[in-house]
Amino acid sequence: GQNIDQPTEMTATEGAIVQINCTYQTSGFNGLFWYQQHAGEAPTFLSYNVLDGLEEKGRFSSFLSRSKGYSYLLLKELQMKDSASYLCAVSDSNYQLIWGAGTKLIIKP
Amino acid sequence: DTAVSQTPKYLVTQMGNDKSIKCEQNLGHDTMYWYKQDSKKFLKIMFSYNNKELIINETVPNRFSPKSPDKAHLNLHINSLELGDSAVYFCASSPGVEFGELFFGEGSRLTVL
């Protein structure tokens, strides 16, 4: 079966760095996506990785290792507004998105 | 100018009733989706349409019927509502089936009493 695993919840301090991991087992691979979802709101797209390596976008970076079935989202200089759920999703061989259950990130002052 | 808009944002209804949720996108995208997000926050695909054609139809009860009159609209009709249908329903769109960057509507929170 297809499976995406990510931690349920993480806590970090304002101004610090946090890494949210995602491991996956899917039928084929056409890219990995990270989305951010604030409480009571819709998910919004953060990043896309299809080749191995690091993609940087401001304070957020996303890393992919296809051979290990592994990705992480790195958030630097954490701000209170970064408190949200972070969803990992993989596009399989049919271009269907397989979603993880999300990681709830709590930022403390 | 909302890119993906869905109405209504909130529905509260009794078991056994029928309800509809409408979705429209003005992004010129070819592909539209309906997702269900339950209380555990897990996002589950229900249906996907590409240029008005159904391409994904996950295991959902027959009580759920999508309809796409044109590629900018994807509506969801639910018959004989049950308590377990209570959830947030998200409409989304993407430029095509191979694009994983989805644009989501604000969600429609359905509460069945």
PDB file of C-alpha atoms in Angstrom:
ATOM      1  CA  GLY A   1       0.000   0.000   0.000  1.00  0.00           C
ATOM      2  CA  GLN A   2       0.942   3.653  -0.173  1.00  0.00           C
ATOM      3  CA  ASN A   3       2.028   5.396   2.968  1.00  0.00           C
ATOM      4  CA  ILE A   4       3.223   8.787   4.166  1.00  0.00           C
ATOM      5  CA  ASP A   5       4.592   9.165   7.705  1.00  0.00           C
ATOM      6  CA  GLN A   6       5.243  12.378   9.569  1.00  0.00           C
ATOM      7  CA  PRO A   7       5.254  13.245  13.279  1.00  0.00           C
ATOM      8  CA  THR A   8       1.892  14.184  14.730  1.00  0.00           C
ATOM      9  CA  GLU A   9       3.063  17.186  16.690  1.00  0.00           C
ATOM     10  CA  MET A  10       6.217  19.213  17.315  1.00  0.00           C
ATOM     11  CA  THR A  11       7.020  22.134  19.582  1.00  0.00           C
ATOM     12  CA  ALA A  12       9.677  24.781  18.976  1.00  0.00           C
ATOM     13  CA  THR A  13      10.696  28.175  20.290  1.00  0.00           C
ATOM     14  CA  GLU A  14      10.298  31.507  18.523  1.00  0.00           C
ATOM     15  CA  GLY A  15      13.484  32.429  16.683  1.00  0.00           C
ATOM     16  CA  ALA A  16      14.749  28.839  16.581  1.00  0.00           C
ATOM     17  CA  ILE A  17      14.990  26.289  13.744  1.00  0.00           C
ATOM     18  CA  VAL A  18      12.770  23.233  13.353  1.00  0.00           C
ATOM     19  CA  GLN A  19      12.927  20.276  10.970  1.00  0.00           C
ATOM     20  CA  ILE A  20       9.783  18.325  10.092  1.00  0.00           C
ATOM     21  CA  ASN A  21      10.464  14.913   8.599  1.00  0.00           C
ATOM     22  CA  CYS A  22       8.410  12.942   6.121  1.00  0.00           C
ATOM     23  CA  THR A  23       8.986   9.384   4.905  1.00  0.00           C
ATOM     24  CA  TYR A  24       7.032   7.821   2.106  1.00  0.00           C
ATOM     25  CA  GLN A  25       6.326   4.559   0.301  1.00  0.00           C
ATOM     26  CA  THR A  26       4.378   5.053  -2.895  1.00  0.00           C
ATOM     27  CA  SER A  27       3.706   3.390  -6.238  1.00  0.00           C
ATOM     28  CA  GLY A  28       5.921   5.594  -8.346  1.00  0.00           C
ATOM     29  CA  PHE A  29       7.073   9.105  -7.678  1.00  0.00           C
ATOM     30  CA  ASN A  30       6.332  12.336  -9.500  1.00  0.00           C
ATOM     31  CA  GLY A  31       7.285  14.829  -6.831  1.00  0.00           C
ATOM     32  CA  LEU A  32       6.873  15.680  -3.180  1.00  0.00           C
ATOM     33  CA  PHE A  33       4.943  18.664  -1.893  1.00  0.00           C
ATOM     34  CA  TRP A  34       4.727  20.527   1.395  1.00  0.00           C
ATOM     35  CA  TYR A  35       1.645  22.478   2.360  1.00  0.00           C
ATOM     36  CA  GLN A  36       0.918  24.739   5.330  1.00  0.00           C
ATOM     37  CA  GLN A  37      -2.489  24.796   6.970  1.00  0.00           C
ATOM     38  CA  HIS A  38      -3.394  27.269   9.686  1.00  0.00           C
ATOM     39  CA  ALA A  39      -6.215  26.279  12.023  1.00  0.00           C
ATOM     40  CA  GLY A  40      -9.588  26.830  10.403  1.00  0.00           C
ATOM     41  CA  GLU A  41      -8.075  27.673   7.033  1.00  0.00           C
ATOM     42  CA  ALA A  42      -7.315  25.934   3.750  1.00  0.00           C
ATOM     43  CA  PRO A  43      -3.960  24.315   2.953  1.00  0.00           C
ATOM     44  CA  THR A  44      -1.563  26.506   0.980  1.00  0.00           C
ATOM     45  CA  PHE A  45       1.329  25.302  -1.151  1.00  0.00           C
ATOM     46  CA  LEU A  46       4.826  25.783   0.286  1.00  0.00           C
ATOM     47  CA  SER A  47       7.317  23.793  -1.759  1.00  0.00           C
ATOM     48  CA  TYR A  48       7.921  21.143  -4.413  1.00  0.00           C
ATOM     49  CA  ASN A  49      10.823  18.708  -4.796  1.00  0.00           C
ATOM     50  CA  VAL A  50      11.235  16.247  -7.625  1.00  0.00           C
ATOM     51  CA  LEU A  51      15.042  15.916  -7.724  1.00  0.00           C
ATOM     52  CA  ASP A  52      17.320  15.053  -4.805  1.00  0.00           C
ATOM     53  CA  GLY A  53      18.635  17.974  -2.851  1.00  0.00           C
ATOM     54  CA  LEU A  54      17.631  21.126  -1.087  1.00  0.00           C
ATOM     55  CA  GLU A  55      15.196  23.760  -2.337  1.00  0.00           C
ATOM     56  CA  GLU A  56      15.362  27.057  -0.471  1.00  0.00           C
ATOM     57  CA  LYS A  57      12.620  29.638  -0.366  1.00  0.00           C
ATOM     58  CA  GLY A  58      13.230  32.381   2.167  1.00  0.00           C
ATOM     59  CA  ARG A  59      12.999  31.037   5.713  1.00  0.00           C
ATOM     60  CA  PHE A  60      11.681  27.697   4.452  1.00  0.00           C
ATOM     61  CA  SER A  61      13.723  24.942   2.810  1.00  0.00           C
ATOM     62  CA  SER A  62      12.723  21.472   1.691  1.00  0.00           C
ATOM     63  CA  PHE A  63      15.017  18.507   1.151  1.00  0.00           C
ATOM     64  CA  LEU A  64      14.444  15.287  -0.790  1.00  0.00           C
ATOM     65  CA  SER A  65      16.220  11.944  -0.964  1.00  0.00           C
ATOM     66  CA  ARG A  66      14.400   9.677  -3.412  1.00  0.00           C
ATOM     67  CA  SER A  67      16.575   6.642  -2.660  1.00  0.00           C
ATOM     68  CA  LYS A  68      15.639   6.874   1.022  1.00  0.00           C
ATOM     69  CA  GLY A  69      12.021   7.863   0.485  1.00  0.00           C
ATOM     70  CA  TYR A  70      12.638  10.826   2.754  1.00  0.00           C
ATOM     71  CA  SER A  71      12.038  14.536   2.867  1.00  0.00           C
ATOM     72  CA  TYR A  72      12.211  17.264   5.444  1.00  0.00           C
ATOM     73  CA  LEU A  73      10.899  20.798   5.730  1.00  0.00           C
ATOM     74  CA  LEU A  74      13.243  23.183   7.526  1.00  0.00           C
ATOM     75  CA  LEU A  75      11.860  26.344   9.045  1.00  0.00           C
ATOM     76  CA  LYS A  76      14.347  28.975  10.232  1.00  0.00           C
ATOM     77  CA  GLU A  77      13.917  32.042  12.439  1.00  0.00           C
ATOM     78  CA  LEU A  78      10.597  30.755  13.634  1.00  0.00           C
ATOM     79  CA  GLN A  79       7.807  33.242  14.107  1.00  0.00           C
ATOM     80  CA  MET A  80       4.565  32.829  16.028  1.00  0.00           C
ATOM     81  CA  LYS A  81       2.656  32.916  12.740  1.00  0.00           C
ATOM     82  CA  ASP A  82       4.432  29.684  11.727  1.00  0.00           C
ATOM     83  CA  SER A  83       2.205  27.826  14.186  1.00  0.00           C
ATOM     84  CA  ALA A  84       0.229  25.610  11.822  1.00  0.00           C
ATOM     85  CA  SER A  85      -0.046  22.090  10.493  1.00  0.00           C
ATOM     86  CA  TYR A  86       2.444  21.060   7.816  1.00  0.00           C
ATOM     87  CA  LEU A  87       1.261  18.465   5.312  1.00  0.00           C
ATOM     88  CA  CYS A  88       3.570  16.277   3.248  1.00  0.00           C
ATOM     89  CA  ALA A  89       2.136  14.888  -0.008  1.00  0.00           C
ATOM     90  CA  VAL A  90       3.610  12.687  -2.744  1.00  0.00           C
ATOM     91  CA  SER A  91       2.470  12.492  -6.354  1.00  0.00           C
ATOM     92  CA  ASP A  92       2.406   8.805  -7.353  1.00  0.00           C
ATOM     93  CA  SER A  93       2.777   7.134 -10.749  1.00  0.00           C
ATOM     94  CA  ASN A  94      -0.775   8.207 -11.685  1.00  0.00           C
ATOM     95  CA  TYR A  95      -0.123  11.777 -10.530  1.00  0.00           C
ATOM     96  CA  GLN A  96      -2.487  11.206  -7.635  1.00  0.00           C
ATOM     97  CA  LEU A  97      -1.483  13.047  -4.459  1.00  0.00           C
ATOM     98  CA  ILE A  98      -0.990  10.803  -1.424  1.00  0.00           C
ATOM     99  CA  TRP A  99      -1.246  12.878   1.740  1.00  0.00           C
ATOM    100  CA  GLY A 100       0.316  12.507   5.152  1.00  0.00           C
ATOM    101  CA  ALA A 101      -1.764  13.194   8.241  1.00  0.00           C
ATOM    102  CA  GLY A 102       0.099  16.437   8.917  1.00  0.00           C
ATOM    103  CA  THR A 103       2.426  17.685  11.637  1.00  0.00           C
ATOM    104  CA  LYS A 104       1.027  20.241  14.033  1.00  0.00           C
ATOM    105  CA  LEU A 105       3.781  22.731  14.854  1.00  0.00           C
ATOM    106  CA  ILE A 106       3.424  24.708  18.074  1.00  0.00           C
ATOM    107  CA  ILE A 107       5.647  27.765  18.504  1.00  0.00           C
ATOM    108  CA  LYS A 108       6.299  29.024  22.019  1.00  0.00           C
ATOM    109  CA  PRO A 109       7.591  32.503  22.878  1.00  0.00           C
TER     110      PRO A 109
ATOM    111  CA  ASP B   1     -10.771  38.366  -6.438  1.00  0.00           C
ATOM    112  CA  THR B   2     -11.016  34.900  -4.970  1.00  0.00           C
ATOM    113  CA  ALA B   3      -9.268  32.223  -7.039  1.00  0.00           C
ATOM    114  CA  VAL B   4     -11.240  29.216  -5.762  1.00  0.00           C
ATOM    115  CA  SER B   5     -14.520  30.000  -4.071  1.00  0.00           C
ATOM    116  CA  GLN B   6     -16.953  27.603  -2.499  1.00  0.00           C
ATOM    117  CA  THR B   7     -20.354  28.171  -0.964  1.00  0.00           C
ATOM    118  CA  PRO B   8     -21.699  27.904   1.576  1.00  0.00           C
ATOM    119  CA  LYS B   9     -18.918  28.182   4.159  1.00  0.00           C
ATOM    120  CA  TYR B  10     -21.061  26.653   6.870  1.00  0.00           C
ATOM    121  CA  LEU B  11     -23.942  24.176   6.748  1.00  0.00           C
ATOM    122  CA  VAL B  12     -25.800  22.851   9.742  1.00  0.00           C
ATOM    123  CA  THR B  13     -28.465  20.316   8.927  1.00  0.00           C
ATOM    124  CA  GLN B  14     -30.387  17.324  10.207  1.00  0.00           C
ATOM    125  CA  MET B  15     -29.675  13.693   9.448  1.00  0.00           C
ATOM    126  CA  GLY B  16     -31.463  12.499   6.351  1.00  0.00           C
ATOM    127  CA  ASN B  17     -31.457  15.854   4.588  1.00  0.00           C
ATOM    128  CA  ASP B  18     -29.881  16.574   1.186  1.00  0.00           C
ATOM    129  CA  LYS B  19     -27.359  19.394   0.720  1.00  0.00           C
ATOM    130  CA  SER B  20     -25.157  20.832  -2.021  1.00  0.00           C
ATOM    131  CA  ILE B  21     -21.838  22.675  -1.998  1.00  0.00           C
ATOM    132  CA  LYS B  22     -20.810  24.750  -4.989  1.00  0.00           C
ATOM    133  CA  CYS B  23     -17.277  25.473  -6.168  1.00  0.00           C
ATOM    134  CA  GLU B  24     -15.962  27.820  -8.816  1.00  0.00           C
ATOM    135  CA  GLN B  25     -12.408  28.660  -9.897  1.00  0.00           C
ATOM    136  CA  ASN B  26     -11.334  31.630 -12.004  1.00  0.00           C
ATOM    137  CA  LEU B  27      -7.744  30.466 -12.568  1.00  0.00           C
ATOM    138  CA  GLY B  28      -8.377  28.823 -15.912  1.00  0.00           C
ATOM    139  CA  HIS B  29      -7.344  25.461 -14.472  1.00  0.00           C
ATOM    140  CA  ASP B  30      -8.312  22.182 -16.119  1.00  0.00           C
ATOM    141  CA  THR B  31      -8.502  20.007 -13.009  1.00  0.00           C
ATOM    142  CA  MET B  32     -10.727  20.288  -9.948  1.00  0.00           C
ATOM    143  CA  TYR B  33     -11.007  18.221  -6.774  1.00  0.00           C
ATOM    144  CA  TRP B  34     -13.169  17.574  -3.761  1.00  0.00           C
ATOM    145  CA  TYR B  35     -11.417  16.693  -0.511  1.00  0.00           C
ATOM    146  CA  LYS B  36     -12.841  15.756   2.889  1.00  0.00           C
ATOM    147  CA  GLN B  37     -11.004  16.705   6.077  1.00  0.00           C
ATOM    148  CA  ASP B  38     -12.359  15.099   9.215  1.00  0.00           C
ATOM    149  CA  SER B  39     -11.839  15.988  12.872  1.00  0.00           C
ATOM    150  CA  LYS B  40      -8.443  14.255  12.846  1.00  0.00           C
ATOM    151  CA  LYS B  41      -7.386  16.682  10.111  1.00  0.00           C
ATOM    152  CA  PHE B  42      -6.606  13.932   7.591  1.00  0.00           C
ATOM    153  CA  LEU B  43      -7.138  15.208   4.035  1.00  0.00           C
ATOM    154  CA  LYS B  44      -8.864  12.591   1.891  1.00  0.00           C
ATOM    155  CA  ILE B  45      -9.471  12.845  -1.860  1.00  0.00           C
ATOM    156  CA  MET B  46     -13.047  12.160  -2.895  1.00  0.00           C
ATOM    157  CA  PHE B  47     -13.294  13.118  -6.567  1.00  0.00           C
ATOM    158  CA  SER B  48     -11.237  14.672  -9.293  1.00  0.00           C
ATOM    159  CA  TYR B  49     -12.394  16.073 -12.631  1.00  0.00           C
ATOM    160  CA  ASN B  50     -10.287  17.045 -15.605  1.00  0.00           C
ATOM    161  CA  ASN B  51     -12.023  19.196 -18.215  1.00  0.00           C
ATOM    162  CA  LYS B  52     -15.428  18.107 -16.896  1.00  0.00           C
ATOM    163  CA  GLU B  53     -14.497  14.402 -17.010  1.00  0.00           C
ATOM    164  CA  LEU B  54     -14.361  12.322 -13.837  1.00  0.00           C
ATOM    165  CA  ILE B  55     -10.853  10.908 -13.366  1.00  0.00           C
ATOM    166  CA  ILE B  56     -10.700  10.016  -9.677  1.00  0.00           C
ATOM    167  CA  ASN B  57     -13.597   8.501  -7.819  1.00  0.00           C
ATOM    168  CA  GLU B  58     -12.404   7.186  -4.496  1.00  0.00           C
ATOM    169  CA  THR B  59     -14.418   4.843  -2.354  1.00  0.00           C
ATOM    170  CA  VAL B  60     -17.132   7.196  -1.204  1.00  0.00           C
ATOM    171  CA  PRO B  61     -20.795   6.325  -0.638  1.00  0.00           C
ATOM    172  CA  ASN B  62     -23.171   6.700  -3.589  1.00  0.00           C
ATOM    173  CA  ARG B  63     -24.907   9.388  -1.581  1.00  0.00           C
ATOM    174  CA  PHE B  64     -22.141  11.735  -2.748  1.00  0.00           C
ATOM    175  CA  SER B  65     -22.539  12.892  -6.339  1.00  0.00           C
ATOM    176  CA  PRO B  66     -20.229  15.411  -7.998  1.00  0.00           C
ATOM    177  CA  LYS B  67     -21.227  17.403 -11.025  1.00  0.00           C
ATOM    178  CA  SER B  68     -19.066  19.523 -13.304  1.00  0.00           C
ATOM    179  CA  PRO B  69     -21.128  21.642 -15.717  1.00  0.00           C
ATOM    180  CA  ASP B  70     -17.950  23.210 -17.109  1.00  0.00           C
ATOM    181  CA  LYS B  71     -14.273  23.108 -16.207  1.00  0.00           C
ATOM    182  CA  ALA B  72     -14.583  26.160 -13.928  1.00  0.00           C
ATOM    183  CA  HIS B  73     -17.247  24.589 -11.716  1.00  0.00           C
ATOM    184  CA  LEU B  74     -17.418  21.459  -9.604  1.00  0.00           C
ATOM    185  CA  ASN B  75     -20.391  20.976  -7.314  1.00  0.00           C
ATOM    186  CA  LEU B  76     -20.975  18.326  -4.679  1.00  0.00           C
ATOM    187  CA  HIS B  77     -24.420  17.006  -3.791  1.00  0.00           C
ATOM    188  CA  ILE B  78     -24.922  14.827  -0.736  1.00  0.00           C
ATOM    189  CA  ASN B  79     -28.103  12.800  -0.211  1.00  0.00           C
ATOM    190  CA  SER B  80     -29.456  11.363   3.029  1.00  0.00           C
ATOM    191  CA  LEU B  81     -26.861  12.994   5.247  1.00  0.00           C
ATOM    192  CA  GLU B  82     -25.403  10.958   8.108  1.00  0.00           C
ATOM    193  CA  LEU B  83     -23.609  11.986  11.304  1.00  0.00           C
ATOM    194  CA  GLY B  84     -20.318  10.700   9.878  1.00  0.00           C
ATOM    195  CA  ASP B  85     -20.537  13.164   7.009  1.00  0.00           C
ATOM    196  CA  SER B  86     -19.718  15.994   9.406  1.00  0.00           C
ATOM    197  CA  ALA B  87     -16.396  17.391   8.214  1.00  0.00           C
ATOM    198  CA  VAL B  88     -14.813  20.235   6.299  1.00  0.00           C
ATOM    199  CA  TYR B  89     -15.087  19.807   2.539  1.00  0.00           C
ATOM    200  CA  PHE B  90     -12.430  21.511   0.430  1.00  0.00           C
ATOM    201  CA  CYS B  91     -12.629  22.224  -3.251  1.00  0.00           C
ATOM    202  CA  ALA B  92      -9.308  22.646  -5.058  1.00  0.00           C
ATOM    203  CA  SER B  93      -7.982  23.186  -8.568  1.00  0.00           C
ATOM    204  CA  SER B  94      -4.723  22.719 -10.449  1.00  0.00           C
ATOM    205  CA  PRO B  95      -3.546  23.550 -13.984  1.00  0.00           C
ATOM    206  CA  GLY B  96      -3.681  19.860 -14.927  1.00  0.00           C
ATOM    207  CA  VAL B  97      -3.710  16.344 -13.484  1.00  0.00           C
ATOM    208  CA  GLU B  98       0.074  16.181 -13.402  1.00  0.00           C
ATOM    209  CA  PHE B  99       0.379  19.304 -11.246  1.00  0.00           C
ATOM    210  CA  GLY B 100       0.576  18.757  -7.517  1.00  0.00           C
ATOM    211  CA  GLU B 101       0.376  22.426  -6.625  1.00  0.00           C
ATOM    212  CA  LEU B 102      -3.255  22.712  -5.649  1.00  0.00           C
ATOM    213  CA  PHE B 103      -5.177  25.884  -4.980  1.00  0.00           C
ATOM    214  CA  PHE B 104      -7.776  25.316  -2.292  1.00  0.00           C
ATOM    215  CA  GLY B 105     -11.056  27.025  -1.563  1.00  0.00           C
ATOM    216  CA  GLU B 106     -11.728  28.213   1.987  1.00  0.00           C
ATOM    217  CA  GLY B 107     -13.649  25.072   2.875  1.00  0.00           C
ATOM    218  CA  SER B 108     -17.244  24.295   3.727  1.00  0.00           C
ATOM    219  CA  ARG B 109     -17.846  23.095   7.274  1.00  0.00           C
ATOM    220  CA  LEU B 110     -20.727  20.627   7.334  1.00  0.00           C
ATOM    221  CA  THR B 111     -22.330  19.707  10.650  1.00  0.00           C
ATOM    222  CA  VAL B 112     -24.960  16.978  10.669  1.00  0.00           C
ATOM    223  CA  LEU B 113     -27.134  16.831  13.785  1.00  0.00           C
TER     224      LEU B 113
END
